PDB file of C-alpha atoms in Angstrom:
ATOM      1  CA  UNK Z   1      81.512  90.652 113.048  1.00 91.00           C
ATOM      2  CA  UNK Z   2      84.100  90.217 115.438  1.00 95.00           C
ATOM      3  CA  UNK Z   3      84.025  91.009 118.980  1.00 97.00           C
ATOM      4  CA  UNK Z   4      87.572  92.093 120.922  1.00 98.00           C
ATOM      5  CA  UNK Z   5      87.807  92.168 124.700  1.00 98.00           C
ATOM      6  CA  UNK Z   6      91.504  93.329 126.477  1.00 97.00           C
ATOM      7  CA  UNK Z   7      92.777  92.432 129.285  1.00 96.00           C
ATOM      8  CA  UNK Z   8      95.767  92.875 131.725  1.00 97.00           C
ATOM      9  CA  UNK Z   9      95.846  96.798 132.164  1.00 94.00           C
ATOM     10  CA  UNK Z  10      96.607  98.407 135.800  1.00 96.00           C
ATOM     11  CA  UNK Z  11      98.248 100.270 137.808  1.00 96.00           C
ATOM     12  CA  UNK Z  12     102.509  99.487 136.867  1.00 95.00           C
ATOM     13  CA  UNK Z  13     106.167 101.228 137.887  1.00 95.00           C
ATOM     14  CA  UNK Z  14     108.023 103.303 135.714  1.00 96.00           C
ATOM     15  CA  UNK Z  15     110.637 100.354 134.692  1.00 97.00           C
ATOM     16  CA  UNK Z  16     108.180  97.430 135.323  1.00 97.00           C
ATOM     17  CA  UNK Z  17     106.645  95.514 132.522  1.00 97.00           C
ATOM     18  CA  UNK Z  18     103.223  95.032 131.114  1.00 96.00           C
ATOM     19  CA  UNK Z  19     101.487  91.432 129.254  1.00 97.00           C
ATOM     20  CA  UNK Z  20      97.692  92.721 127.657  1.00 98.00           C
ATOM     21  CA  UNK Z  21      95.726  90.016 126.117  1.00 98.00           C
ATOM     22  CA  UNK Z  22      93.106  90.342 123.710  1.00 98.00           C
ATOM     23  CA  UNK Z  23      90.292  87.725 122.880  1.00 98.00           C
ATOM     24  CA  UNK Z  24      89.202  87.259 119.620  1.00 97.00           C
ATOM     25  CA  UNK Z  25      85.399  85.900 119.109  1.00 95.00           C
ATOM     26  CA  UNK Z  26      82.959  85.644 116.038  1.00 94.00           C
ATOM     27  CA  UNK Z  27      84.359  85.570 112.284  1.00 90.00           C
ATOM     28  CA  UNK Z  28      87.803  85.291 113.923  1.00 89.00           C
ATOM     29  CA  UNK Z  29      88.906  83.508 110.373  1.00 90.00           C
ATOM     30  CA  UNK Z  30      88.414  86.765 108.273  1.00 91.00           C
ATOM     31  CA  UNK Z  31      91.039  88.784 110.603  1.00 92.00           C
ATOM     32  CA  UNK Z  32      94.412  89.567 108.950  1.00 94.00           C
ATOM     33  CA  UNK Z  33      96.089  91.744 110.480  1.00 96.00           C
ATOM     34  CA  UNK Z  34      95.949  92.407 114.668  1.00 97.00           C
ATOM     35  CA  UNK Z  35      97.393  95.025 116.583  1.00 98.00           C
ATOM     36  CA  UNK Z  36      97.668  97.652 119.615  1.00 98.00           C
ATOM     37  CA  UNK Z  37      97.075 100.717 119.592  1.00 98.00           C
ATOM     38  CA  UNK Z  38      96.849 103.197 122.698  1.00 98.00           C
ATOM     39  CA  UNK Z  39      95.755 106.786 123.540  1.00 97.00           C
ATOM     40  CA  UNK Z  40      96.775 109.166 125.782  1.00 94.00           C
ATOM     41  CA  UNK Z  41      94.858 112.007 127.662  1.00 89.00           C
ATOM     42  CA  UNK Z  42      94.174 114.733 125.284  1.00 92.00           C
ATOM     43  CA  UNK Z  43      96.442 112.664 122.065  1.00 95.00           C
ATOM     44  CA  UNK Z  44      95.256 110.941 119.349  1.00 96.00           C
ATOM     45  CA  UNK Z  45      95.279 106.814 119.238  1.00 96.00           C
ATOM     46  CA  UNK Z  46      98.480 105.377 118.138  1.00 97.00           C
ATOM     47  CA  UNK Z  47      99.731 102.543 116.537  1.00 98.00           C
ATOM     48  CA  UNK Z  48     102.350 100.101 119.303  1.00 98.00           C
ATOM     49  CA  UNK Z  49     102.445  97.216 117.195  1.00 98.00           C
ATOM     50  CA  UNK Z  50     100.802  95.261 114.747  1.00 98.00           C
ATOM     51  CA  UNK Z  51     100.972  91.706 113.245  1.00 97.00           C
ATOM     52  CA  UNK Z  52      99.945  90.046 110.480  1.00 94.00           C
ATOM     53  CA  UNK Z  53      98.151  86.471 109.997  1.00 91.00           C
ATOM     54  CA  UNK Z  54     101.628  85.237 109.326  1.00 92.00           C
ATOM     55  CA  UNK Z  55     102.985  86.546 111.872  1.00 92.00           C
ATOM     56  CA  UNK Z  56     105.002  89.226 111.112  1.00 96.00           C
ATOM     57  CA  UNK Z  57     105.452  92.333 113.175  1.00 97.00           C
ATOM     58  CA  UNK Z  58     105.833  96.045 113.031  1.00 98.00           C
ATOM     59  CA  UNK Z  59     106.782  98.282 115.688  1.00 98.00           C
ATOM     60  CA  UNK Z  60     106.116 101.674 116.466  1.00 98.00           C
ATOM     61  CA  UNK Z  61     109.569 103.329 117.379  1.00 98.00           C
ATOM     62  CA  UNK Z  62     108.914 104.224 120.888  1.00 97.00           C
ATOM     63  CA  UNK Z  63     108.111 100.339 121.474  1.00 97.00           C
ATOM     64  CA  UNK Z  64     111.192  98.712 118.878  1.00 97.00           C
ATOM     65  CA  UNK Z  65     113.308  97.022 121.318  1.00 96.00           C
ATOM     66  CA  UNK Z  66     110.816  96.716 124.378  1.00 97.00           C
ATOM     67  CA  UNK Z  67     108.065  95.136 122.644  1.00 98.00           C
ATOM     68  CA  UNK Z  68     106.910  91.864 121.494  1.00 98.00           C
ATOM     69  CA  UNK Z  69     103.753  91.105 120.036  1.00 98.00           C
ATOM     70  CA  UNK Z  70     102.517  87.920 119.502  1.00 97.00           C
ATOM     71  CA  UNK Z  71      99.699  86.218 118.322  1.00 95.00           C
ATOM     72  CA  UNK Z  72      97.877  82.548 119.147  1.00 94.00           C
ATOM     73  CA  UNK Z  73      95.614  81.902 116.264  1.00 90.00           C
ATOM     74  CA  UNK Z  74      94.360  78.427 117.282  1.00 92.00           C
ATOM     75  CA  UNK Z  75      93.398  80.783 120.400  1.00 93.00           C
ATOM     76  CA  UNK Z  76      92.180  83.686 118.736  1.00 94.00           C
ATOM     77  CA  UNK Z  77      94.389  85.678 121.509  1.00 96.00           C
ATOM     78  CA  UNK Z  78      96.480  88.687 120.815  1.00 97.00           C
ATOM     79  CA  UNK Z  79      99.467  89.652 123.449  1.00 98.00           C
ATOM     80  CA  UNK Z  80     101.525  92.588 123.988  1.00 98.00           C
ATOM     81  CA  UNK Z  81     104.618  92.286 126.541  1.00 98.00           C
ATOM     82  CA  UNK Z  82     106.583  95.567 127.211  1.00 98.00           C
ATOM     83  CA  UNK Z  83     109.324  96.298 129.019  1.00 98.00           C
ATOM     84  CA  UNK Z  84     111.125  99.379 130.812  1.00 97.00           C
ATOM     85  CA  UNK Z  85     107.687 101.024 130.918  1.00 97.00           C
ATOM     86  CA  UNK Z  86     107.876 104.813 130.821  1.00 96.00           C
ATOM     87  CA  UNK Z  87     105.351 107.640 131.990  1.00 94.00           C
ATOM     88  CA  UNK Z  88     104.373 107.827 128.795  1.00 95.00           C
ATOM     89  CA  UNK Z  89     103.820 104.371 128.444  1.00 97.00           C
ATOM     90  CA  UNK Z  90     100.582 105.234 129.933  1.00 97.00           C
ATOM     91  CA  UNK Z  91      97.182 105.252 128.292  1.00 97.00           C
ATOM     92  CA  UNK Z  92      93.999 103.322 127.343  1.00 98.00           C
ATOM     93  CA  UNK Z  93      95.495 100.539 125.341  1.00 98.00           C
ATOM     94  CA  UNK Z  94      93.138  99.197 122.325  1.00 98.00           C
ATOM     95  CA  UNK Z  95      92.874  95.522 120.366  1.00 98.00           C
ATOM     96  CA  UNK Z  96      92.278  95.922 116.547  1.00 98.00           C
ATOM     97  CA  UNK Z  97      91.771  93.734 114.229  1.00 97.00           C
ATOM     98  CA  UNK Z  98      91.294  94.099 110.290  1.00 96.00           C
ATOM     99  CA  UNK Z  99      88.953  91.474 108.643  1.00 95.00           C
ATOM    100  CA  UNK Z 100      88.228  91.015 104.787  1.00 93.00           C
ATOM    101  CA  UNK Z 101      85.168  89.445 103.993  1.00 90.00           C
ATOM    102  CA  UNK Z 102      84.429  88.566 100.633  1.00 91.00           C
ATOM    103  CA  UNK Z 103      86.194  91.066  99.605  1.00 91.00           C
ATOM    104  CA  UNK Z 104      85.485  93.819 102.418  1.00 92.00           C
ATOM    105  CA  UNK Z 105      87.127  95.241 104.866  1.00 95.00           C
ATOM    106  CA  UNK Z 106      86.277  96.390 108.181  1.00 95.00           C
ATOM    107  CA  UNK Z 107      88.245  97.318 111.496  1.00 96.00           C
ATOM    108  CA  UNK Z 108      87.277  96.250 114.799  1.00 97.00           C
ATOM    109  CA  UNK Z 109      88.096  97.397 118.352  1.00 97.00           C
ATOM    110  CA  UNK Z 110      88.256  96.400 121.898  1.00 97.00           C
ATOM    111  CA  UNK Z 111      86.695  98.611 124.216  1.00 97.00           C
ATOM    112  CA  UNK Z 112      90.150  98.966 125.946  1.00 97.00           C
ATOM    113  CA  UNK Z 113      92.324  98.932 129.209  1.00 97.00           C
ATOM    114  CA  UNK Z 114      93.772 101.035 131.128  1.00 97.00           C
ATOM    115  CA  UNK Z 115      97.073 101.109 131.815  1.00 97.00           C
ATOM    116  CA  UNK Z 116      98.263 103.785 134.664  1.00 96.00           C
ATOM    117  CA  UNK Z 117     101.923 104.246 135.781  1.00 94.00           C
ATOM    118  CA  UNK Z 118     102.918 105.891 139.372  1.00 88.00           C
ATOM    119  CA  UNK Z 119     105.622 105.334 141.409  1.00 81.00           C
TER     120      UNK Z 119
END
């Protein structure tokens, strides 16, 4: 099992910039791939980024070029900085991770933070 809890969410400006944080705990050395996801009022979650135990990334397009997402093993932490935040940069933004276990696979998520933007 592994156990994801996010952090850095809040109240930002349309332009500002956001840093989340996600800590890893439990069988932190069966996760391969980590990533963000987020959800809007009334949408469906969506992929922001994702990277993989080598560190490679993927971006969604709305984030290429605005994003980074990084990833601390040693630490078990998982970061997302993004820039030129929009108004719909806002939503409850999610850790994942995807573990194989002898063989299986499961998906894990944080419970999530909020991120808000007003002017």
């Amino acid at each position: 099992q592994v156990l994801l809890v996010e952090s850095g969410g809040g109240l930002m400006q349309p332009g500002g910039s956001l840093r989340l944080s996600c800590l890893a705990s439990g069988l932190t050395f069966s996760i391969k791939t980590m990533g963000w996801y987020r959800q809007a009022p009334g949408k469906e979650r969506e992929l922001v980024a994702q990277i993989t135990s080598t560190g490679t990334p993927t971006y969604a397009e709305f984030a290429k070029g605005r994003s980074t997402i990084s990833r601390d093993i040693a630490e078990d932490m998982l970061y997302l900085q993004m820039d030129s935040l929009k108004p719909e940069d806002a939503g409850i933004y999610y850790c994942g991770a995807h573990t194989i276990v002898a063989g299986k696979e499961n998906d894990y998520w944080g419970q999530g933070t909020q991120v808000t933007l007003s002017s």
